[in-house]
Structure formats: structure tokens, C-alpha cells
PDB file of C-alpha atoms in Angstrom:
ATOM      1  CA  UNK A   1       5.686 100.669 119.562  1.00 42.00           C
ATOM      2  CA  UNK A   2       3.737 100.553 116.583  1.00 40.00           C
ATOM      3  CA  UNK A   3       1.235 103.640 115.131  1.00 42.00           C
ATOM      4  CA  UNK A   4      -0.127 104.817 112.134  1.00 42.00           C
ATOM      5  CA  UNK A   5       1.116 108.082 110.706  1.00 40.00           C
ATOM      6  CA  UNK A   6      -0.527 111.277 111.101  1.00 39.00           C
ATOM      7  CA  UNK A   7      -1.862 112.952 108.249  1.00 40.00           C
ATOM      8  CA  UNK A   8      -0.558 116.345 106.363  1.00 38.00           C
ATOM      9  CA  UNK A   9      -2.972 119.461 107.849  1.00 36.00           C
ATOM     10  CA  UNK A  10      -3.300 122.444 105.745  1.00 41.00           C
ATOM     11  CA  UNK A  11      -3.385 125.875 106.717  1.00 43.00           C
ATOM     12  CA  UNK A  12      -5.513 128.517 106.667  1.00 41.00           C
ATOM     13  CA  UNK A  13      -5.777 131.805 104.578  1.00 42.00           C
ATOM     14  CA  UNK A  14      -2.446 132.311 102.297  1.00 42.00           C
ATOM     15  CA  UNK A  15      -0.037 130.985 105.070  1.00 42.00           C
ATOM     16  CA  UNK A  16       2.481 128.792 103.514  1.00 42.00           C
ATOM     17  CA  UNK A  17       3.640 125.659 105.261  1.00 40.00           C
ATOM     18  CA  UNK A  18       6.781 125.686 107.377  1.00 42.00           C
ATOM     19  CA  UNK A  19       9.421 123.541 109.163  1.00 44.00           C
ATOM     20  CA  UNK A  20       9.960 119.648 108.941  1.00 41.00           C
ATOM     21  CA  UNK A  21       8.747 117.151 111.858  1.00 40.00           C
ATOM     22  CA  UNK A  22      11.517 116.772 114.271  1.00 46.00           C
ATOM     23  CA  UNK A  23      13.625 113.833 114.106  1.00 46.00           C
ATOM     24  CA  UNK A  24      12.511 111.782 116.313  1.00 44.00           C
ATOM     25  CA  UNK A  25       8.698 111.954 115.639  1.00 46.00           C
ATOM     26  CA  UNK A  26       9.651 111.143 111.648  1.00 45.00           C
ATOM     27  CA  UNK A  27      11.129 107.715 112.931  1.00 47.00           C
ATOM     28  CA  UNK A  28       8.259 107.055 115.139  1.00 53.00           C
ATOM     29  CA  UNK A  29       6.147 107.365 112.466  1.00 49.00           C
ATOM     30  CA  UNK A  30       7.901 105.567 109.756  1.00 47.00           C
ATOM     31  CA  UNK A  31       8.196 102.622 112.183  1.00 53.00           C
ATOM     32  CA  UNK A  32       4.785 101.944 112.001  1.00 55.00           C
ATOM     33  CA  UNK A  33       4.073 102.502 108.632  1.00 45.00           C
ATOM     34  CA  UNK A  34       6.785  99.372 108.525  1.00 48.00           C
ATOM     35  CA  UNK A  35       3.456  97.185 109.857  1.00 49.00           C
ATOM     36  CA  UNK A  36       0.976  99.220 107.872  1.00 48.00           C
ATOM     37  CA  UNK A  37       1.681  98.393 104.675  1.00 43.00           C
ATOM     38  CA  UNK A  38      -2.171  99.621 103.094  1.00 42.00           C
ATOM     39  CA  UNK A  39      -1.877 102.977 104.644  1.00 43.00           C
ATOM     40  CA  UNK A  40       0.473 105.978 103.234  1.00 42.00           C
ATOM     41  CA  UNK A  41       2.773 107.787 104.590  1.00 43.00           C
ATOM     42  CA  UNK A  42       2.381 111.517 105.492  1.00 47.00           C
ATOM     43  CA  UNK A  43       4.681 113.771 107.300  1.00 52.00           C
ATOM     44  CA  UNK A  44       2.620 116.611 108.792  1.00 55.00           C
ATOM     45  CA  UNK A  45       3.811 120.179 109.153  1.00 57.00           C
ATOM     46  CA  UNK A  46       2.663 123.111 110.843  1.00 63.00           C
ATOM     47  CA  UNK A  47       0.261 125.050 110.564  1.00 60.00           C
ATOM     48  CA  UNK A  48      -0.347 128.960 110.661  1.00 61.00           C
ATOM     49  CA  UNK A  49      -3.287 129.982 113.217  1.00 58.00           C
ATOM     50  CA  UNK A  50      -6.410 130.724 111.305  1.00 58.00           C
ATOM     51  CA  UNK A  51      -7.270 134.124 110.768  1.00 59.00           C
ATOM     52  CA  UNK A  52     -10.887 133.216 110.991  1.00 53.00           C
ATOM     53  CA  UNK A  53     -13.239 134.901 113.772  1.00 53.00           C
ATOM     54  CA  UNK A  54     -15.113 132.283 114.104  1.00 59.00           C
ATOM     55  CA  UNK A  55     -13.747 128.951 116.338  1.00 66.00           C
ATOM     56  CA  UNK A  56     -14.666 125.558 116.267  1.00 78.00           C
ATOM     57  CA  UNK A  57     -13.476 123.391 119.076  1.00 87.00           C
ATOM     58  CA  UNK A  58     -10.699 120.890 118.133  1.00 89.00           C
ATOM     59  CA  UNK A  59     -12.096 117.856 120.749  1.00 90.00           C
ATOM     60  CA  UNK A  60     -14.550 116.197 118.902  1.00 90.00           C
ATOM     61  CA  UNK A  61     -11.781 115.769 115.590  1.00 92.00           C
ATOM     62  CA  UNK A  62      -9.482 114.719 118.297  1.00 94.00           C
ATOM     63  CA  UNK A  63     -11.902 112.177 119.635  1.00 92.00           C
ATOM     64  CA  UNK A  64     -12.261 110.334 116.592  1.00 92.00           C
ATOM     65  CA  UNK A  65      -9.052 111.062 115.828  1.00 94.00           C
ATOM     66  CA  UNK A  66      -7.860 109.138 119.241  1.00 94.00           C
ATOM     67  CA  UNK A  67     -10.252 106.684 118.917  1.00 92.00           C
ATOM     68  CA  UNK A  68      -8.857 105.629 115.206  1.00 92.00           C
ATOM     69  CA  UNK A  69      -5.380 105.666 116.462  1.00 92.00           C
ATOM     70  CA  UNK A  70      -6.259 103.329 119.513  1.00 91.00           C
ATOM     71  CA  UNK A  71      -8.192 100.754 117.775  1.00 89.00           C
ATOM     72  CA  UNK A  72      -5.440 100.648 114.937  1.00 86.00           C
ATOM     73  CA  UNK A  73      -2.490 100.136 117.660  1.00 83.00           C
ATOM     74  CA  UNK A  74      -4.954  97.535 119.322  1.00 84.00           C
ATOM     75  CA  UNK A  75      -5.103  95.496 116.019  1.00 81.00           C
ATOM     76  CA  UNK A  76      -1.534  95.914 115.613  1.00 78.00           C
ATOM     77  CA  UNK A  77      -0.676  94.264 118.928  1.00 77.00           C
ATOM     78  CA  UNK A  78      -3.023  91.673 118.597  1.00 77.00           C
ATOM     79  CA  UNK A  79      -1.174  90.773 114.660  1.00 73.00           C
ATOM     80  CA  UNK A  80       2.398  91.237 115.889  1.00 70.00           C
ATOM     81  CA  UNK A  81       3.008  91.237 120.155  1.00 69.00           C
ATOM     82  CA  UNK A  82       0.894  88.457 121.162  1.00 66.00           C
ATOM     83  CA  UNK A  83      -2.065  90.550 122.128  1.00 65.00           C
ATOM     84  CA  UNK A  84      -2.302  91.042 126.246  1.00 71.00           C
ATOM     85  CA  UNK A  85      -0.140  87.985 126.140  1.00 76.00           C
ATOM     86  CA  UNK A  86       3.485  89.335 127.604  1.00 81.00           C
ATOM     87  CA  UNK A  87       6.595  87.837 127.037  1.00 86.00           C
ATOM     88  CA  UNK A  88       7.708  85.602 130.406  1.00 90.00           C
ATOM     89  CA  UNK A  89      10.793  85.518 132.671  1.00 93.00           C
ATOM     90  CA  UNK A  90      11.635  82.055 133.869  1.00 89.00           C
ATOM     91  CA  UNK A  91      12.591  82.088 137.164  1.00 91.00           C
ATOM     92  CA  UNK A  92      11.247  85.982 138.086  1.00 95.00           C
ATOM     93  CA  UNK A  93       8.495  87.399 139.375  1.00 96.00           C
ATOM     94  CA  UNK A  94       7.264  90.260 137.728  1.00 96.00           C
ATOM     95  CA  UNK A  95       6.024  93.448 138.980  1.00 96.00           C
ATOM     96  CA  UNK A  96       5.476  96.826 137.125  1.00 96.00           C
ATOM     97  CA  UNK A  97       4.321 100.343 138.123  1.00 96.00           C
ATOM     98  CA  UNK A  98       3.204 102.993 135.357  1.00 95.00           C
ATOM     99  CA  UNK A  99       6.624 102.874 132.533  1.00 96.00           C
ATOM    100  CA  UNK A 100       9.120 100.580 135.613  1.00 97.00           C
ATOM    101  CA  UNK A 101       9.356  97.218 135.728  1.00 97.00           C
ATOM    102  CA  UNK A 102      10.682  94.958 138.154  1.00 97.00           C
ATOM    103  CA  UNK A 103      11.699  91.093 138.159  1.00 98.00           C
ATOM    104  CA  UNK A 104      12.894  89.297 140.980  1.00 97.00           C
ATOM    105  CA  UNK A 105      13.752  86.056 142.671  1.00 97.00           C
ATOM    106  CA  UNK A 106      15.943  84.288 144.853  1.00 96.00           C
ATOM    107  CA  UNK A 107      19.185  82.457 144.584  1.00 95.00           C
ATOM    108  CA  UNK A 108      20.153  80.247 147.618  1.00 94.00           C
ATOM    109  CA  UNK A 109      20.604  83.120 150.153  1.00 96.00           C
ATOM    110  CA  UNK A 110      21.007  86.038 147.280  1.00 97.00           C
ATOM    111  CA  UNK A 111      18.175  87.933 146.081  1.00 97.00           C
ATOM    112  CA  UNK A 112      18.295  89.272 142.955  1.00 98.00           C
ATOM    113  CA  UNK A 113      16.352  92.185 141.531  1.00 97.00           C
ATOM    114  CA  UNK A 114      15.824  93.805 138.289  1.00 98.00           C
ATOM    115  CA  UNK A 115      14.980  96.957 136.700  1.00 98.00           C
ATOM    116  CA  UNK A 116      14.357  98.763 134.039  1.00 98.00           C
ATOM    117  CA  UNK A 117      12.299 101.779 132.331  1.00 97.00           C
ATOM    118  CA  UNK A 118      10.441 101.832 129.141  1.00 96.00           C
ATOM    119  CA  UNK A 119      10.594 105.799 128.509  1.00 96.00           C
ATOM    120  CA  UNK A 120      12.198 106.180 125.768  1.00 94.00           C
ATOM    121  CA  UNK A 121      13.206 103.096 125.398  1.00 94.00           C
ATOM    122  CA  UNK A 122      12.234 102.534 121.547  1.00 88.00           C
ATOM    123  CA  UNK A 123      15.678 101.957 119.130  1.00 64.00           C
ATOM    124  CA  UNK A 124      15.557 102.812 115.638  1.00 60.00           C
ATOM    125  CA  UNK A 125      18.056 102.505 113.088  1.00 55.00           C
ATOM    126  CA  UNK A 126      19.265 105.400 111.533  1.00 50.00           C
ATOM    127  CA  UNK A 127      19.707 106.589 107.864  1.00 46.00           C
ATOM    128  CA  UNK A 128      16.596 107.635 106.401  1.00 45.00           C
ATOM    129  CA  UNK A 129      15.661 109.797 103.548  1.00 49.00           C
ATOM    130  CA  UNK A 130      14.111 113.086 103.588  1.00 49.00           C
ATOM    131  CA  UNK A 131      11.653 112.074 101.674  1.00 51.00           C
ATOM    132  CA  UNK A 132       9.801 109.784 103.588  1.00 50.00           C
ATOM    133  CA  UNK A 133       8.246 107.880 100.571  1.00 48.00           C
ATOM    134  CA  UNK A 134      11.972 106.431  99.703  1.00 47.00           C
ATOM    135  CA  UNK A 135      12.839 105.517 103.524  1.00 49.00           C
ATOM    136  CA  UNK A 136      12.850 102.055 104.521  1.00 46.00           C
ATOM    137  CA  UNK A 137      11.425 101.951 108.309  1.00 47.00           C
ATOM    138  CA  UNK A 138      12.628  99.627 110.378  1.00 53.00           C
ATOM    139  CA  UNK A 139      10.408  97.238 113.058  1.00 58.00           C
ATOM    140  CA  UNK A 140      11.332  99.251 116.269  1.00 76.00           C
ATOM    141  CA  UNK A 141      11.923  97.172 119.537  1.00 89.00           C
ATOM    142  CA  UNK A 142      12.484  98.493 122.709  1.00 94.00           C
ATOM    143  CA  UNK A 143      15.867  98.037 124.194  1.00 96.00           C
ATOM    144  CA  UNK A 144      16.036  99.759 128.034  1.00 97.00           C
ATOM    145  CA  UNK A 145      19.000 100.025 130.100  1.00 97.00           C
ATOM    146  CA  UNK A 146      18.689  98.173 133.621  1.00 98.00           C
ATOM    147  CA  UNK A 147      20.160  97.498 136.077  1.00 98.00           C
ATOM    148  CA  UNK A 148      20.841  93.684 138.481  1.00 98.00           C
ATOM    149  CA  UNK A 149      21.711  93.922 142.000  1.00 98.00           C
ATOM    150  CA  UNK A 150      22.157  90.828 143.775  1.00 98.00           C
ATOM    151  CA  UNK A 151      21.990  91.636 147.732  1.00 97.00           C
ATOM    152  CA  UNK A 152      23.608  89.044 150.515  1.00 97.00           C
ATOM    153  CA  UNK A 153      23.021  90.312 153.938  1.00 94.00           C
ATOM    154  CA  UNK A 154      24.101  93.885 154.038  1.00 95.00           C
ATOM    155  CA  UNK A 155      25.703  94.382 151.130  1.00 97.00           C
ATOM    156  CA  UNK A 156      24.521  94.431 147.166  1.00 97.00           C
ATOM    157  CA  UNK A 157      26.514  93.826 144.278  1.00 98.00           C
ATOM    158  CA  UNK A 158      25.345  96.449 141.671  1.00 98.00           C
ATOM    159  CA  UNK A 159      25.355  96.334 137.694  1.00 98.00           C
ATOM    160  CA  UNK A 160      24.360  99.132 135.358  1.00 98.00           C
ATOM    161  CA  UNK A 161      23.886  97.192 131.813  1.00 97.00           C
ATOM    162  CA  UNK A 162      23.568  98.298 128.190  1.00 97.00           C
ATOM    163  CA  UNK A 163      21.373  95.651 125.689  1.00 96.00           C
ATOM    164  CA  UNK A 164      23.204  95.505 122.169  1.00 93.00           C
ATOM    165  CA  UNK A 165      22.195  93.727 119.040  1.00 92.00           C
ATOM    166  CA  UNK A 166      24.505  90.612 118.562  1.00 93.00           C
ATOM    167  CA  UNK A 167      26.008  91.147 115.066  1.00 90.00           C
ATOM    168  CA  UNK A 168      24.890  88.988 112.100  1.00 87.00           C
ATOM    169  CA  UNK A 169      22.525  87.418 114.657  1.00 87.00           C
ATOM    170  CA  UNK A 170      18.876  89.062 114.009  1.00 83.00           C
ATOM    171  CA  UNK A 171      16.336  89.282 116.506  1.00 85.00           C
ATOM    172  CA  UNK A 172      19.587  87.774 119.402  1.00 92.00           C
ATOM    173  CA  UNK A 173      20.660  90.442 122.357  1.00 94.00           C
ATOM    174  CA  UNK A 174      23.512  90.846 124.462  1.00 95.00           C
ATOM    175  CA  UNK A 175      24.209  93.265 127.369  1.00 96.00           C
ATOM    176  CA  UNK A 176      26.939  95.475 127.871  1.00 96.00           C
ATOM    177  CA  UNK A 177      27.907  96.174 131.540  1.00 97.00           C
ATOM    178  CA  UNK A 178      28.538 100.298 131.845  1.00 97.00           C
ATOM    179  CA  UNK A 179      29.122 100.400 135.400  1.00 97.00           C
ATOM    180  CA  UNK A 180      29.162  97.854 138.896  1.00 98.00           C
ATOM    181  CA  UNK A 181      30.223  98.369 142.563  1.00 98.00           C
ATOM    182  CA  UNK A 182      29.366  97.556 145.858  1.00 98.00           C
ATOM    183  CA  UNK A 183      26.994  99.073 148.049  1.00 97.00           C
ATOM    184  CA  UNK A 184      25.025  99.121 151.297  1.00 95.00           C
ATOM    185  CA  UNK A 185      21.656  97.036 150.741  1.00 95.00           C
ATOM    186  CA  UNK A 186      18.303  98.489 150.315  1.00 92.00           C
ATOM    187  CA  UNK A 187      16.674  99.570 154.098  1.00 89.00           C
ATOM    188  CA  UNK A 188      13.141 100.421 154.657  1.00 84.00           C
ATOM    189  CA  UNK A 189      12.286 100.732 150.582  1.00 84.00           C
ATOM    190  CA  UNK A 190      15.216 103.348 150.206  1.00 87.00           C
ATOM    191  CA  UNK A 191      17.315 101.890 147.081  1.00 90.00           C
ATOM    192  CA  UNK A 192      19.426 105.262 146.528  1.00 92.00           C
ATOM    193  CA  UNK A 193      23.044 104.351 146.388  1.00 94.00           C
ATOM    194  CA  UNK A 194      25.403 106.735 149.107  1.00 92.00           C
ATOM    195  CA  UNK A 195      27.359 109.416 147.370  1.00 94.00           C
ATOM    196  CA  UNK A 196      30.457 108.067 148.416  1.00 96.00           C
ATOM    197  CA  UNK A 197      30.164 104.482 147.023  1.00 96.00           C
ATOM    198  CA  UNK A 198      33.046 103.673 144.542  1.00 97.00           C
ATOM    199  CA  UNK A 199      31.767 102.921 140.918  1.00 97.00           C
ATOM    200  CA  UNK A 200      33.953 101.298 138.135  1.00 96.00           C
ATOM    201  CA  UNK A 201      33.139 102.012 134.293  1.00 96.00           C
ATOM    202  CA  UNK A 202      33.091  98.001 132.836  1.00 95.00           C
ATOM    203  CA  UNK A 203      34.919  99.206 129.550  1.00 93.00           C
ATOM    204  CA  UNK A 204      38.383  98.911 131.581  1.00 91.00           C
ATOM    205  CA  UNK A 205      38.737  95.559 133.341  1.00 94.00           C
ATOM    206  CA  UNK A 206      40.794  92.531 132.608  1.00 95.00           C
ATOM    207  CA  UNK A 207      39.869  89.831 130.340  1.00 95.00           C
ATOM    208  CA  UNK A 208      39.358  87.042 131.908  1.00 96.00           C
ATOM    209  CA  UNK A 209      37.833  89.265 135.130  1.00 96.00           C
ATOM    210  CA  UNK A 210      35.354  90.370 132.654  1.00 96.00           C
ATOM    211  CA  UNK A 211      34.516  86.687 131.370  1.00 96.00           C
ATOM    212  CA  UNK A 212      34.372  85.533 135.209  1.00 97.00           C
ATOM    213  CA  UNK A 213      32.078  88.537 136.750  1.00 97.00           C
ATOM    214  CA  UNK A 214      30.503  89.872 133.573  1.00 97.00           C
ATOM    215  CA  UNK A 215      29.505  86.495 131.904  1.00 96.00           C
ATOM    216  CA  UNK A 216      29.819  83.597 133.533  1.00 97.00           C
ATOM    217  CA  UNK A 217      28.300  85.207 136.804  1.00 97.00           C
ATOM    218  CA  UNK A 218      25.393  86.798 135.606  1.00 97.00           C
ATOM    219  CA  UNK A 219      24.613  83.578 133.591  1.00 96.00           C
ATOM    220  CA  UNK A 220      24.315  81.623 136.612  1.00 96.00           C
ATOM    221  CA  UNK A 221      21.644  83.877 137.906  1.00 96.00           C
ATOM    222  CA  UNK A 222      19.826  83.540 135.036  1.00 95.00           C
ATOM    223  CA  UNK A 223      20.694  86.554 133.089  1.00 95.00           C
ATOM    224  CA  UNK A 224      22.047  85.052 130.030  1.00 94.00           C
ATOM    225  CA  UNK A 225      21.278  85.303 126.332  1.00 93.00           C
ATOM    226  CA  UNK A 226      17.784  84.204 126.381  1.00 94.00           C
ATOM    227  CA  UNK A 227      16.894  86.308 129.522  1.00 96.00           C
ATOM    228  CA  UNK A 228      18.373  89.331 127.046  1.00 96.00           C
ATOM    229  CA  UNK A 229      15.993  88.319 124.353  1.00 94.00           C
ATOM    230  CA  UNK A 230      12.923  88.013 126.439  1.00 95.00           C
ATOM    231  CA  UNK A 231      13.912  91.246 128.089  1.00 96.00           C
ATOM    232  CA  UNK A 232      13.418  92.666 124.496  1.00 95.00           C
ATOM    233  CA  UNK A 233      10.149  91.199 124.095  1.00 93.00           C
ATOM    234  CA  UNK A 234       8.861  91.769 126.930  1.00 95.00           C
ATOM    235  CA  UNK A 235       9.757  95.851 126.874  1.00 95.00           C
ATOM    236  CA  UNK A 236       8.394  96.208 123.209  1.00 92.00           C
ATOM    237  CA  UNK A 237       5.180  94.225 124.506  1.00 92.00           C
ATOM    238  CA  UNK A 238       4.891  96.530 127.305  1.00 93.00           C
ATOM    239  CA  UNK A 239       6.484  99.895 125.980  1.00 93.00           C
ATOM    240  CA  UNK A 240       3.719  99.538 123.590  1.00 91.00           C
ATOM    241  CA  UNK A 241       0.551  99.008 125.469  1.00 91.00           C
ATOM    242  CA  UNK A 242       1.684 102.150 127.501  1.00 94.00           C
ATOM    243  CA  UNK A 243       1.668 104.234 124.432  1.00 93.00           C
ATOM    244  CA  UNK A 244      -1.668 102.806 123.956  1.00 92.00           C
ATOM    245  CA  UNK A 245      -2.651 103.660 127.658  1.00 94.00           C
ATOM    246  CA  UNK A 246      -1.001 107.017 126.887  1.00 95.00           C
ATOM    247  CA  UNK A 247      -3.798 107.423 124.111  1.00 95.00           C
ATOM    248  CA  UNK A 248      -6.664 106.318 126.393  1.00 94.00           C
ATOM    249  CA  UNK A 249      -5.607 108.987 128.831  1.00 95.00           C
ATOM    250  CA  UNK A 250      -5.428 111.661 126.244  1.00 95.00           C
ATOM    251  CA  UNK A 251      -9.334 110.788 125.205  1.00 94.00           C
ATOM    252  CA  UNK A 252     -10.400 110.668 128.335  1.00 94.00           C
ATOM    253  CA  UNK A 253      -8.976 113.553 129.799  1.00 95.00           C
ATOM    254  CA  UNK A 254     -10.303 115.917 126.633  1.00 92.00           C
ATOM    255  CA  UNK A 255     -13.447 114.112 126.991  1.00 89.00           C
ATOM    256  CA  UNK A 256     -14.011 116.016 130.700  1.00 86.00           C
TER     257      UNK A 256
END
């Protein structure tokens, strides 16, 4: 997701500034200043309640403040995720529901389903500066775990998978399986897995299982590399026009 950064408030009276921007904020902010190169970078800080009596409201600043922000993250879409345009799955249907998405499709009798969660989904490479004027941001891309079941009559063959940069390969994905197992097939909408269903950790299997179930499997369903890197897309695509949403919210419910 790309923003602009939010500029340094002062305090009031004689109150001097305090504490730093947590972590995670700072690299949300320094990833969008990596698209805005005309605008500066400002880490804001807290501030000390006023002293004043008198009290002005905060909503209308945080109107146009909102406003800014949204039409800014608008532009930025439109210059560098294809506007409304999303990424597309060949083969899948897509469905989504607030932050989940889902893709499915079928596969002589299998039917295969995916999903995965934009929350927090946003990567960003570490090693910054204190200072943010000397950091470096990097583009930020959203890389979600999911999970791939592929159900045959009443049973479902599960995998909980990692995406991974491919080394020396920019902008290329792979997937890294965490967990898989067996289990009972979705009834009546309920997905929960029993309790009592055995789950293996995918670090710890043989070799060539691994290249058999892991790779050559999943690739004949159609989750291969380029299904990885349009999984990418498609999550920074839509990651970010839910922060944007997010925004729109914000104005609208201060605006009651």
C-alpha cells in the first residue's frame, strides 16, 4: 500500500516533544515516500495536550486532512497498480468479502479453493536508519499466507503455504508449504477443521515426496510460479484499495 507521510505536529505551551513513531508505522510511511519522490519526509511525534481553555474541534482538519490523503493514494494507484484494474487468475473465479479473498475452480472431479487475507499482509524489508532522511524505503508488496484445499467427495487435501521472494530473481515468488493434512470436507458452509485431524509441519518430509506433492502437484492445479506472482499482484492491488476504503470510512464516519 502506498501513502504519503504524515507531517511533524507541534505542541502546545513549553511541552517538549517525546517518543519515536513505532516501528511499524515508520516503514509504512517510508514506503510511500519510495513513490513520492516531490514530497518530504516527516516522522511525527506526540504531542502534549494543550493547556488552552478554549477547544477547537479536530474534524474539519481531519476532513481535509482525509480527503488529501485519499486523493493522493487514488493517484498513486492509478500511476503504479493499474487503477481499478486487478491483477487476474487464469483458471479461478474470484470472490472477496471485506480484507478475504477467495479463488476457485474445478479440476475433473476435484474442486479446488483458495484463500487468503490481506491484514497485515504488507512486507517490508528491514534495515533502516533512524533518521529517516538517510533510509532507503523500499516498494512494499503484499505477500499473505493462504491456504489450497482440493476436496474429492468427502475428504479435502489441505495446504497451509508461505510466499517467499525467489533469490536473485526480482519481482518472481515462490511458496513455502508450512503445514498439509487430510480432513473431512466442508458441510453446510462450515470449513473449521476437527480438533483431532493430524497435521504435518512441510519442513520435515522426504525429498523427492516434497518435489512430488509440494511441486509437481500443486503445479498441475495451477498453482505454480506465475499463479505466485499474480497472487502478489493481485494482494498489493487489493490490500491497497482497502486502505483506501479504510480512509473513506474514517471521513465518513467523522463526518456524522
Amino acid at each position: 500500500m502506498y501513502g504519503q507521510s504524515q507531517e511533524a505536529v507541534k505542541g502546545h505551551g513549553n511541552g517538549e516533544r517525546n517518543g519515536k513513531m513505532n516501528a511499524a508505522s515508520l516503514l509504512r510511511t517510508l514506503s510511500r515516500v519510495a513513490l513520492r519522490s516531490t514530497k518530504a519526509v516527516q516522522v511525527a511525534v506526540p504531542r502534549h495536550f494543550s493547556q488552552s481553555a478554549k477547544v477547537l474541534s479536530v474534524t474539519p482538519e481531519l476532513q481535509q486532512a482525509l480527503n488529501r490523503e485519499i486523493e493522493a493514494e487514488q493517484q498513486l494507484s492509478k500511476d503504479n497498480l493499474q487503477g481499478d484494474v486487478a491483477p487476474t487468475f487464469a483458471g479461478f473465479s474470484v470472490t472477496t468479502k471485506e480484507a478475504e479473498v477467495r479463488l476457485t475452480k474445478k479440476n475433473g472431479n476435484e474442486e479446488i479453493l483458495v484463500v487468503f487475507n490481506v491484514n497485515h499482509s504488507v512486507d517490508m524489508e528491514e534495515g533502516f536508519d533512524d533518521e529517516p532522511s538517510q533510509a532507503v524505503a523500499p516498494v512494499p508488496v503484499a505477500l499473505p499466507p493462504f491456504t489450497v484445499e482440493v476436496t474429492k467427495g468427502d475428504q479435502r487435501l489441505c495446504f497451509h503455504l508461505e510466499l517467499v521472494p525467489v533469490d536473485d530473481q526480482p519481482d518472481e515468488y515462490d511458496f513455502r508449504v508450512e503445514e498439509f493434512y487430510v480432513a473431512p470436507s466442508a458441510k453446510n458452509g462450515n470449513e473449521d477443521v476437527p480438533s483431532e485431524v493430524y497435521a504435518s509441519s512441510g519442513k520435515y518430509i522426504d525429498p523427492d515426496l516434497h518435489d512430488l506433492l509440494f511441486v509437481r502437484y500443486l503445479e498441475e492445479r495451477g498453482l505454480d510460479a506465475r499463479f505466485c506472482k499474480t497472487l502478489v499482484a493481485y494482494a498489493t492491488h487489493y490490500e491497497h484499495s482497502q486502505y483506501v476504503g479504510l480512509l473513506d470510512k474514517i471521513k465518513k464516519f467523522i463526518s456524522k
